Amino acid sequence: MTLKIGNFEFNSRLFLGTGKYRNFEEQKGAVEASETEVLTFAVRRMNIFDENQPDLLEALDLSRYKLLPNTAGAYTAEEAVRTAKLAHASGLCDMIKVEVIGCQKTLLPDPIETLKATEILLNEGMTVLVYTSDDVVLARKLQAMGCHAIMPGASPIGSGLGIINPVNLHHIIEQATVPVIVDAGLGSPKDVAFAMELGADGVLMNSAVAYSEDPIKMSRAMKLAVEAGRLGYEAKRMPAKLTATASSPLTGLLTS
C-alpha cells in the first residue's frame, strides 16, 4: 500500500536528508540507491529563490522527487512560520516539516512553540509534518490540531543512538490517526527495521547515511531495512514466550 500524507502519495517509505555528505558523488549515489521519493533540506541553508540552487541539490533531477523543506534553525514559532512561508513562496512544495528547537544541547523540540507554528501553518493551508519528541500527549495534541504527519525523534538528532524509548514510540504509533515518520537518532539498518516493525509508516534518515564510510551502500541498506521491517510488521511476528517449543511435532515418535 502507498503512504498517504495529505494529498500526496508515496511508494517509498524512506525519506532522505540532503545535507552533510562529503561530496556530490556520494550524495547523488545515496539518493539513487535509496529509491526515495522525498528529499528534505533546511530552507535556511540555501537560497531557495535562486533557480541555480547553489547547493548539492543543484545537480539532482529534482523533477523526480517531492521536496520537503524544513524549518531547522528556528527557535520560535515566529521564525519557523517565516521560514515555512519563504519555502512555500518559492513554489518548491506545499509540504513543510515544522522544526522548532527548544534546547541547544539536545536539539529537542520546544512543544509550546511547535504547537503554535503548526496551528498557524495549518491555517495557511499547508501540508504540515511536525518534528516532535516521543511525548505521547504532545503527539495526540498535534494530530487533534490537524497536522498531516507526526515525526517523533527516536533519540537526539544526529546521535545515532537508535530508539531509546520504544514504549513511548509504540504508544504514539498505536494511537496515531495520521502517518508516523520516525525522525532523528536512527543509526543503523537495525534501528530502521525496528522502527518499521513497531508500525511506523516511514523513517527519515540523514546523518546515519551521510556519515557512514560508504553512504551509497548504507543508503541501500536503509531502503532494504524499511522494506523488511514493514513486511515484518504486516506479517505479525510470532508471540514471544519464556519457554521452548519443539520445532518438530512430538506425536507419532518411534519408541523402542
PDB file of C-alpha atoms in Angstrom:
ATOM      1  CA  MET A   1       0.000   0.000   0.000  1.00  0.00           C
ATOM      2  CA  THR A   2       1.129   3.540  -0.674  1.00  0.00           C
ATOM      3  CA  LEU A   3       1.962   6.024   2.041  1.00  0.00           C
ATOM      4  CA  LYS A   4      -0.523   8.906   2.036  1.00  0.00           C
ATOM      5  CA  ILE A   5       0.318  12.257   3.606  1.00  0.00           C
ATOM      6  CA  GLY A   6      -2.291  14.902   2.933  1.00  0.00           C
ATOM      7  CA  ASN A   7      -2.879  14.899  -0.824  1.00  0.00           C
ATOM      8  CA  PHE A   8       0.473  13.237  -1.543  1.00  0.00           C
ATOM      9  CA  GLU A   9       1.072   9.526  -2.122  1.00  0.00           C
ATOM     10  CA  PHE A  10       4.429   7.747  -1.996  1.00  0.00           C
ATOM     11  CA  ASN A  11       5.578   4.233  -2.764  1.00  0.00           C
ATOM     12  CA  SER A  12       8.795   4.609  -0.794  1.00  0.00           C
ATOM     13  CA  ARG A  13       8.612   4.910   2.992  1.00  0.00           C
ATOM     14  CA  LEU A  14      12.173   6.204   3.289  1.00  0.00           C
ATOM     15  CA  PHE A  15      12.643   9.969   3.398  1.00  0.00           C
ATOM     16  CA  LEU A  16      16.221  11.136   2.877  1.00  0.00           C
ATOM     17  CA  GLY A  17      18.015  14.265   4.010  1.00  0.00           C
ATOM     18  CA  THR A  18      20.349  16.010   1.584  1.00  0.00           C
ATOM     19  CA  GLY A  19      22.884  17.591   3.926  1.00  0.00           C
ATOM     20  CA  LYS A  20      26.192  16.526   5.490  1.00  0.00           C
ATOM     21  CA  TYR A  21      27.549  14.490   2.558  1.00  0.00           C
ATOM     22  CA  ARG A  22      31.263  14.770   1.835  1.00  0.00           C
ATOM     23  CA  ASN A  23      30.771  15.369  -1.884  1.00  0.00           C
ATOM     24  CA  PHE A  24      28.168  15.356  -4.613  1.00  0.00           C
ATOM     25  CA  GLU A  25      29.052  11.874  -5.889  1.00  0.00           C
ATOM     26  CA  GLU A  26      28.227  10.333  -2.527  1.00  0.00           C
ATOM     27  CA  GLN A  27      25.065  12.371  -2.176  1.00  0.00           C
ATOM     28  CA  LYS A  28      23.785  11.534  -5.653  1.00  0.00           C
ATOM     29  CA  GLY A  29      24.655   7.859  -5.260  1.00  0.00           C
ATOM     30  CA  ALA A  30      22.959   7.676  -1.868  1.00  0.00           C
ATOM     31  CA  VAL A  31      19.808   9.346  -3.157  1.00  0.00           C
ATOM     32  CA  GLU A  32      19.601   6.954  -6.100  1.00  0.00           C
ATOM     33  CA  ALA A  33      20.348   3.856  -4.009  1.00  0.00           C
ATOM     34  CA  SER A  34      17.637   4.767  -1.503  1.00  0.00           C
ATOM     35  CA  GLU A  35      14.926   4.936  -4.195  1.00  0.00           C
ATOM     36  CA  THR A  36      13.369   7.645  -2.044  1.00  0.00           C
ATOM     37  CA  GLU A  37      10.655   9.916  -3.370  1.00  0.00           C
ATOM     38  CA  VAL A  38      11.055  12.620  -0.729  1.00  0.00           C
ATOM     39  CA  LEU A  39      14.156  14.756  -0.188  1.00  0.00           C
ATOM     40  CA  THR A  40      14.413  17.016   2.833  1.00  0.00           C
ATOM     41  CA  PHE A  41      16.548  20.116   3.238  1.00  0.00           C
ATOM     42  CA  ALA A  42      16.940  23.085   5.551  1.00  0.00           C
ATOM     43  CA  VAL A  43      15.498  26.220   3.959  1.00  0.00           C
ATOM     44  CA  ARG A  44      17.816  28.498   5.919  1.00  0.00           C
ATOM     45  CA  ARG A  45      20.895  26.798   4.456  1.00  0.00           C
ATOM     46  CA  MET A  46      20.166  27.584   0.824  1.00  0.00           C
ATOM     47  CA  ASN A  47      18.942  30.391  -1.425  1.00  0.00           C
ATOM     48  CA  ILE A  48      15.591  28.927  -2.437  1.00  0.00           C
ATOM     49  CA  PHE A  49      14.828  31.795  -4.805  1.00  0.00           C
ATOM     50  CA  ASP A  50      17.922  31.132  -6.932  1.00  0.00           C
ATOM     51  CA  GLU A  51      16.996  28.821  -9.825  1.00  0.00           C
ATOM     52  CA  ASN A  52      20.575  27.567  -9.926  1.00  0.00           C
ATOM     53  CA  GLN A  53      20.234  26.195  -6.369  1.00  0.00           C
ATOM     54  CA  PRO A  54      23.774  26.889  -5.033  1.00  0.00           C
ATOM     55  CA  ASP A  55      23.784  23.601  -3.182  1.00  0.00           C
ATOM     56  CA  LEU A  56      24.418  19.924  -3.861  1.00  0.00           C
ATOM     57  CA  LEU A  57      20.729  19.732  -4.776  1.00  0.00           C
ATOM     58  CA  GLU A  58      21.504  21.681  -7.941  1.00  0.00           C
ATOM     59  CA  ALA A  59      22.879  18.623  -9.731  1.00  0.00           C
ATOM     60  CA  LEU A  60      19.959  16.313  -8.926  1.00  0.00           C
ATOM     61  CA  ASP A  61      16.968  15.889 -11.218  1.00  0.00           C
ATOM     62  CA  LEU A  62      14.511  17.411  -8.765  1.00  0.00           C
ATOM     63  CA  SER A  63      11.537  16.592 -11.002  1.00  0.00           C
ATOM     64  CA  ARG A  64      11.864  13.008  -9.749  1.00  0.00           C
ATOM     65  CA  TYR A  65      11.286  13.941  -6.108  1.00  0.00           C
ATOM     66  CA  LYS A  66       8.950  15.749  -3.778  1.00  0.00           C
ATOM     67  CA  LEU A  67      10.895  18.273  -1.755  1.00  0.00           C
ATOM     68  CA  LEU A  68      10.223  18.563   1.960  1.00  0.00           C
ATOM     69  CA  PRO A  69      11.723  21.834   3.215  1.00  0.00           C
ATOM     70  CA  ASN A  70      12.176  22.090   6.974  1.00  0.00           C
ATOM     71  CA  THR A  71      12.418  24.957   9.399  1.00  0.00           C
ATOM     72  CA  ALA A  72      15.663  23.778  11.039  1.00  0.00           C
ATOM     73  CA  GLY A  73      17.370  26.595  12.912  1.00  0.00           C
ATOM     74  CA  ALA A  74      14.133  28.071  14.245  1.00  0.00           C
ATOM     75  CA  TYR A  75      13.819  28.591  17.992  1.00  0.00           C
ATOM     76  CA  THR A  76      10.413  30.295  17.983  1.00  0.00           C
ATOM     77  CA  ALA A  77       7.117  29.764  16.221  1.00  0.00           C
ATOM     78  CA  GLU A  78       7.586  33.119  14.502  1.00  0.00           C
ATOM     79  CA  GLU A  79      10.915  32.044  12.998  1.00  0.00           C
ATOM     80  CA  ALA A  80       9.508  28.701  11.875  1.00  0.00           C
ATOM     81  CA  VAL A  81       6.475  30.287  10.222  1.00  0.00           C
ATOM     82  CA  ARG A  82       8.618  32.864   8.422  1.00  0.00           C
ATOM     83  CA  THR A  83      10.897  30.130   7.075  1.00  0.00           C
ATOM     84  CA  ALA A  84       7.960  27.959   6.021  1.00  0.00           C
ATOM     85  CA  LYS A  85       6.350  30.839   4.164  1.00  0.00           C
ATOM     86  CA  LEU A  86       9.600  31.516   2.298  1.00  0.00           C
ATOM     87  CA  ALA A  87       9.707  27.887   1.177  1.00  0.00           C
ATOM     88  CA  HIS A  88       6.057  27.979   0.165  1.00  0.00           C
ATOM     89  CA  ALA A  89       6.524  31.220  -1.777  1.00  0.00           C
ATOM     90  CA  SER A  90       9.391  29.650  -3.729  1.00  0.00           C
ATOM     91  CA  GLY A  91       6.966  27.120  -5.215  1.00  0.00           C
ATOM     92  CA  LEU A  92       9.144  24.155  -4.244  1.00  0.00           C
ATOM     93  CA  CYS A  93       6.408  22.189  -2.491  1.00  0.00           C
ATOM     94  CA  ASP A  94       3.283  22.642  -0.391  1.00  0.00           C
ATOM     95  CA  MET A  95       4.682  20.302   2.256  1.00  0.00           C
ATOM     96  CA  ILE A  96       6.662  21.655   5.173  1.00  0.00           C
ATOM     97  CA  LYS A  97       8.414  19.982   8.098  1.00  0.00           C
ATOM     98  CA  VAL A  98       7.979  22.082  11.222  1.00  0.00           C
ATOM     99  CA  GLU A  99      11.020  22.017  13.468  1.00  0.00           C
ATOM    100  CA  VAL A 100      11.261  24.413  16.419  1.00  0.00           C
ATOM    101  CA  ILE A 101      14.191  23.666  18.711  1.00  0.00           C
ATOM    102  CA  GLY A 102      13.900  24.265  22.438  1.00  0.00           C
ATOM    103  CA  CYS A 103      17.290  23.078  23.725  1.00  0.00           C
ATOM    104  CA  GLN A 104      20.620  23.773  22.027  1.00  0.00           C
ATOM    105  CA  LYS A 105      22.372  20.842  23.708  1.00  0.00           C
ATOM    106  CA  THR A 106      19.850  18.087  22.951  1.00  0.00           C
ATOM    107  CA  LEU A 107      18.120  19.758  19.970  1.00  0.00           C
ATOM    108  CA  LEU A 108      14.821  18.573  21.385  1.00  0.00           C
ATOM    109  CA  PRO A 109      11.786  20.476  20.098  1.00  0.00           C
ATOM    110  CA  ASP A 110      10.007  23.200  22.041  1.00  0.00           C
ATOM    111  CA  PRO A 111       6.478  21.783  22.462  1.00  0.00           C
ATOM    112  CA  ILE A 112       4.710  25.107  23.002  1.00  0.00           C
ATOM    113  CA  GLU A 113       6.338  26.890  20.058  1.00  0.00           C
ATOM    114  CA  THR A 114       5.860  23.777  17.897  1.00  0.00           C
ATOM    115  CA  LEU A 115       2.118  23.768  18.600  1.00  0.00           C
ATOM    116  CA  LYS A 116       1.917  27.494  17.798  1.00  0.00           C
ATOM    117  CA  ALA A 117       3.758  27.157  14.494  1.00  0.00           C
ATOM    118  CA  THR A 118       1.757  24.113  13.468  1.00  0.00           C
ATOM    119  CA  GLU A 119      -1.568  25.847  14.056  1.00  0.00           C
ATOM    120  CA  ILE A 120      -0.545  28.919  12.043  1.00  0.00           C
ATOM    121  CA  LEU A 121       0.764  26.903   9.072  1.00  0.00           C
ATOM    122  CA  LEU A 122      -2.292  24.650   9.003  1.00  0.00           C
ATOM    123  CA  ASN A 123      -4.443  27.767   8.810  1.00  0.00           C
ATOM    124  CA  GLU A 124      -2.281  28.835   5.845  1.00  0.00           C
ATOM    125  CA  GLY A 125      -3.384  25.663   4.051  1.00  0.00           C
ATOM    126  CA  MET A 126      -0.005  23.907   4.031  1.00  0.00           C
ATOM    127  CA  THR A 127       0.622  20.180   4.366  1.00  0.00           C
ATOM    128  CA  VAL A 128       2.339  20.103   7.744  1.00  0.00           C
ATOM    129  CA  LEU A 129       4.629  17.363   9.046  1.00  0.00           C
ATOM    130  CA  VAL A 130       5.820  18.021  12.585  1.00  0.00           C
ATOM    131  CA  TYR A 131       9.096  17.067  14.256  1.00  0.00           C
ATOM    132  CA  THR A 132       8.311  16.231  17.858  1.00  0.00           C
ATOM    133  CA  SER A 133       9.743  14.373  20.820  1.00  0.00           C
ATOM    134  CA  ASP A 134       8.454  10.942  21.841  1.00  0.00           C
ATOM    135  CA  ASP A 135       5.845  12.626  24.055  1.00  0.00           C
ATOM    136  CA  VAL A 136       2.619  10.650  23.615  1.00  0.00           C
ATOM    137  CA  VAL A 137       0.359  13.502  24.752  1.00  0.00           C
ATOM    138  CA  LEU A 138       2.027  16.087  22.504  1.00  0.00           C
ATOM    139  CA  ALA A 139       1.660  13.729  19.545  1.00  0.00           C
ATOM    140  CA  ARG A 140      -2.063  13.460  20.244  1.00  0.00           C
ATOM    141  CA  LYS A 141      -2.451  17.229  20.502  1.00  0.00           C
ATOM    142  CA  LEU A 142      -0.681  17.767  17.179  1.00  0.00           C
ATOM    143  CA  GLN A 143      -2.957  15.257  15.490  1.00  0.00           C
ATOM    144  CA  ALA A 144      -6.068  16.808  17.039  1.00  0.00           C
ATOM    145  CA  MET A 145      -4.894  20.136  15.667  1.00  0.00           C
ATOM    146  CA  GLY A 146      -4.941  18.645  12.168  1.00  0.00           C
ATOM    147  CA  CYS A 147      -1.292  18.060  11.229  1.00  0.00           C
ATOM    148  CA  HIS A 148      -0.777  15.665   8.328  1.00  0.00           C
ATOM    149  CA  ALA A 149       2.017  13.570   9.862  1.00  0.00           C
ATOM    150  CA  ILE A 150       3.963  13.434  13.097  1.00  0.00           C
ATOM    151  CA  MET A 151       7.703  12.849  13.169  1.00  0.00           C
ATOM    152  CA  PRO A 152       8.835  11.720  16.617  1.00  0.00           C
ATOM    153  CA  GLY A 153      12.558  11.523  17.230  1.00  0.00           C
ATOM    154  CA  ALA A 154      13.969   8.120  18.141  1.00  0.00           C
ATOM    155  CA  SER A 155      16.799   9.846  20.042  1.00  0.00           C
ATOM    156  CA  PRO A 156      18.651  13.199  19.800  1.00  0.00           C
ATOM    157  CA  ILE A 157      19.257  14.500  16.273  1.00  0.00           C
ATOM    158  CA  GLY A 158      22.419  13.099  14.722  1.00  0.00           C
ATOM    159  CA  SER A 159      23.229  10.921  17.738  1.00  0.00           C
ATOM    160  CA  GLY A 160      22.852   7.524  16.070  1.00  0.00           C
ATOM    161  CA  LEU A 161      21.650   6.091  19.398  1.00  0.00           C
ATOM    162  CA  GLY A 162      18.663   4.390  17.817  1.00  0.00           C
ATOM    163  CA  ILE A 163      15.283   4.058  19.503  1.00  0.00           C
ATOM    164  CA  ILE A 164      15.852   4.835  23.178  1.00  0.00           C
ATOM    165  CA  ASN A 165      12.179   4.785  24.216  1.00  0.00           C
ATOM    166  CA  PRO A 166      10.362   2.057  22.243  1.00  0.00           C
ATOM    167  CA  VAL A 167       7.469   2.037  24.725  1.00  0.00           C
ATOM    168  CA  ASN A 168       6.532   5.659  24.052  1.00  0.00           C
ATOM    169  CA  LEU A 169       7.048   5.201  20.334  1.00  0.00           C
ATOM    170  CA  HIS A 170       4.757   2.175  20.436  1.00  0.00           C
ATOM    171  CA  HIS A 171       2.036   4.206  22.159  1.00  0.00           C
ATOM    172  CA  ILE A 172       2.386   7.083  19.674  1.00  0.00           C
ATOM    173  CA  ILE A 173       2.035   4.691  16.738  1.00  0.00           C
ATOM    174  CA  GLU A 174      -0.807   2.739  18.329  1.00  0.00           C
ATOM    175  CA  GLN A 175      -2.851   5.896  18.908  1.00  0.00           C
ATOM    176  CA  ALA A 176      -1.933   7.626  15.650  1.00  0.00           C
ATOM    177  CA  THR A 177      -4.609   8.969  13.341  1.00  0.00           C
ATOM    178  CA  VAL A 178      -2.050  10.271  10.817  1.00  0.00           C
ATOM    179  CA  PRO A 179       1.184   8.753   9.451  1.00  0.00           C
ATOM    180  CA  VAL A 180       4.088   8.434  11.889  1.00  0.00           C
ATOM    181  CA  ILE A 181       7.522   9.052  10.351  1.00  0.00           C
ATOM    182  CA  VAL A 182      10.313   8.247  12.811  1.00  0.00           C
ATOM    183  CA  ASP A 183      12.834  11.060  12.615  1.00  0.00           C
ATOM    184  CA  ALA A 184      16.212  11.707  14.259  1.00  0.00           C
ATOM    185  CA  GLY A 185      18.684   9.454  16.003  1.00  0.00           C
ATOM    186  CA  LEU A 186      18.407   6.284  13.948  1.00  0.00           C
ATOM    187  CA  GLY A 187      21.923   4.980  13.341  1.00  0.00           C
ATOM    188  CA  SER A 188      21.764   1.657  11.526  1.00  0.00           C
ATOM    189  CA  PRO A 189      19.551  -0.613   9.417  1.00  0.00           C
ATOM    190  CA  LYS A 190      18.744  -2.474  12.644  1.00  0.00           C
ATOM    191  CA  ASP A 191      17.219   0.708  14.098  1.00  0.00           C
ATOM    192  CA  VAL A 192      15.231   1.317  10.931  1.00  0.00           C
ATOM    193  CA  ALA A 193      13.846  -2.233  10.818  1.00  0.00           C
ATOM    194  CA  PHE A 194      12.881  -1.958  14.497  1.00  0.00           C
ATOM    195  CA  ALA A 195      11.016   1.311  13.899  1.00  0.00           C
ATOM    196  CA  MET A 196       9.122  -0.200  10.993  1.00  0.00           C
ATOM    197  CA  GLU A 197       8.337  -3.387  12.936  1.00  0.00           C
ATOM    198  CA  LEU A 198       6.821  -1.213  15.657  1.00  0.00           C
ATOM    199  CA  GLY A 199       4.400   0.013  12.996  1.00  0.00           C
ATOM    200  CA  ALA A 200       5.927   3.307  11.890  1.00  0.00           C
ATOM    201  CA  ASP A 201       4.732   4.438   8.481  1.00  0.00           C
ATOM    202  CA  GLY A 202       8.192   5.535   7.443  1.00  0.00           C
ATOM    203  CA  VAL A 203      11.548   6.898   8.561  1.00  0.00           C
ATOM    204  CA  LEU A 204      13.614   9.972   7.772  1.00  0.00           C
ATOM    205  CA  MET A 205      17.374   9.462   7.502  1.00  0.00           C
ATOM    206  CA  ASN A 206      20.323  11.786   7.054  1.00  0.00           C
ATOM    207  CA  SER A 207      23.322  11.552   9.391  1.00  0.00           C
ATOM    208  CA  ALA A 208      23.314   7.731   9.542  1.00  0.00           C
ATOM    209  CA  VAL A 209      23.732   7.621   5.778  1.00  0.00           C
ATOM    210  CA  ALA A 210      25.895  10.693   5.147  1.00  0.00           C
ATOM    211  CA  TYR A 211      28.371   9.979   7.968  1.00  0.00           C
ATOM    212  CA  SER A 212      28.834   6.283   7.186  1.00  0.00           C
ATOM    213  CA  GLU A 213      32.037   5.156   5.483  1.00  0.00           C
ATOM    214  CA  ASP A 214      30.064   4.172   2.385  1.00  0.00           C
ATOM    215  CA  PRO A 215      26.898   6.299   2.123  1.00  0.00           C
ATOM    216  CA  ILE A 216      25.759   4.595  -1.073  1.00  0.00           C
ATOM    217  CA  LYS A 217      25.840   1.106   0.444  1.00  0.00           C
ATOM    218  CA  MET A 218      24.314   2.393   3.670  1.00  0.00           C
ATOM    219  CA  SER A 219      21.517   4.092   1.780  1.00  0.00           C
ATOM    220  CA  ARG A 220      20.625   0.821   0.052  1.00  0.00           C
ATOM    221  CA  ALA A 221      20.813  -0.969   3.400  1.00  0.00           C
ATOM    222  CA  MET A 222      18.360   1.523   4.881  1.00  0.00           C
ATOM    223  CA  LYS A 223      15.996   1.010   1.949  1.00  0.00           C
ATOM    224  CA  LEU A 224      16.039  -2.764   2.465  1.00  0.00           C
ATOM    225  CA  ALA A 225      15.602  -2.344   6.229  1.00  0.00           C
ATOM    226  CA  VAL A 226      12.494  -0.218   5.665  1.00  0.00           C
ATOM    227  CA  GLU A 227      11.042  -2.870   3.378  1.00  0.00           C
ATOM    228  CA  ALA A 228      11.933  -5.777   5.689  1.00  0.00           C
ATOM    229  CA  GLY A 229      10.611  -4.023   8.776  1.00  0.00           C
ATOM    230  CA  ARG A 230       7.354  -3.087   7.085  1.00  0.00           C
ATOM    231  CA  LEU A 231       6.823  -6.636   5.827  1.00  0.00           C
ATOM    232  CA  GLY A 232       7.575  -7.969   9.301  1.00  0.00           C
ATOM    233  CA  TYR A 233       5.013  -5.593  10.802  1.00  0.00           C
ATOM    234  CA  GLU A 234       2.370  -6.582   8.282  1.00  0.00           C
ATOM    235  CA  ALA A 235       3.118 -10.297   8.723  1.00  0.00           C
ATOM    236  CA  LYS A 236       2.723 -10.031  12.537  1.00  0.00           C
ATOM    237  CA  ARG A 237       5.514 -11.849  14.352  1.00  0.00           C
ATOM    238  CA  MET A 238       5.014 -14.962  16.464  1.00  0.00           C
ATOM    239  CA  PRO A 239       4.261 -14.427  20.157  1.00  0.00           C
ATOM    240  CA  ALA A 240       7.343 -14.269  22.380  1.00  0.00           C
ATOM    241  CA  LYS A 241       7.416 -16.594  25.402  1.00  0.00           C
ATOM    242  CA  LEU A 242       9.830 -17.740  28.075  1.00  0.00           C
ATOM    243  CA  THR A 243       9.607 -21.487  27.402  1.00  0.00           C
ATOM    244  CA  ALA A 244      10.735 -23.623  24.484  1.00  0.00           C
ATOM    245  CA  THR A 245       8.500 -25.256  21.899  1.00  0.00           C
ATOM    246  CA  ALA A 246       9.798 -28.138  19.811  1.00  0.00           C
ATOM    247  CA  SER A 247      10.145 -27.300  16.133  1.00  0.00           C
ATOM    248  CA  SER A 248       9.016 -30.805  15.155  1.00  0.00           C
ATOM    249  CA  PRO A 249       5.810 -32.488  16.384  1.00  0.00           C
ATOM    250  CA  LEU A 250       6.256 -34.717  19.420  1.00  0.00           C
ATOM    251  CA  THR A 251       3.393 -37.040  18.475  1.00  0.00           C
ATOM    252  CA  GLY A 252       3.913 -40.174  16.436  1.00  0.00           C
ATOM    253  CA  LEU A 253       7.541 -40.680  17.532  1.00  0.00           C
ATOM    254  CA  LEU A 254       9.081 -44.150  17.163  1.00  0.00           C
ATOM    255  CA  THR A 255       9.682 -45.786  20.517  1.00  0.00           C
ATOM    256  CA  SER A 256      11.984 -48.672  21.327  1.00  0.00           C
TER     257      SER A 256
END
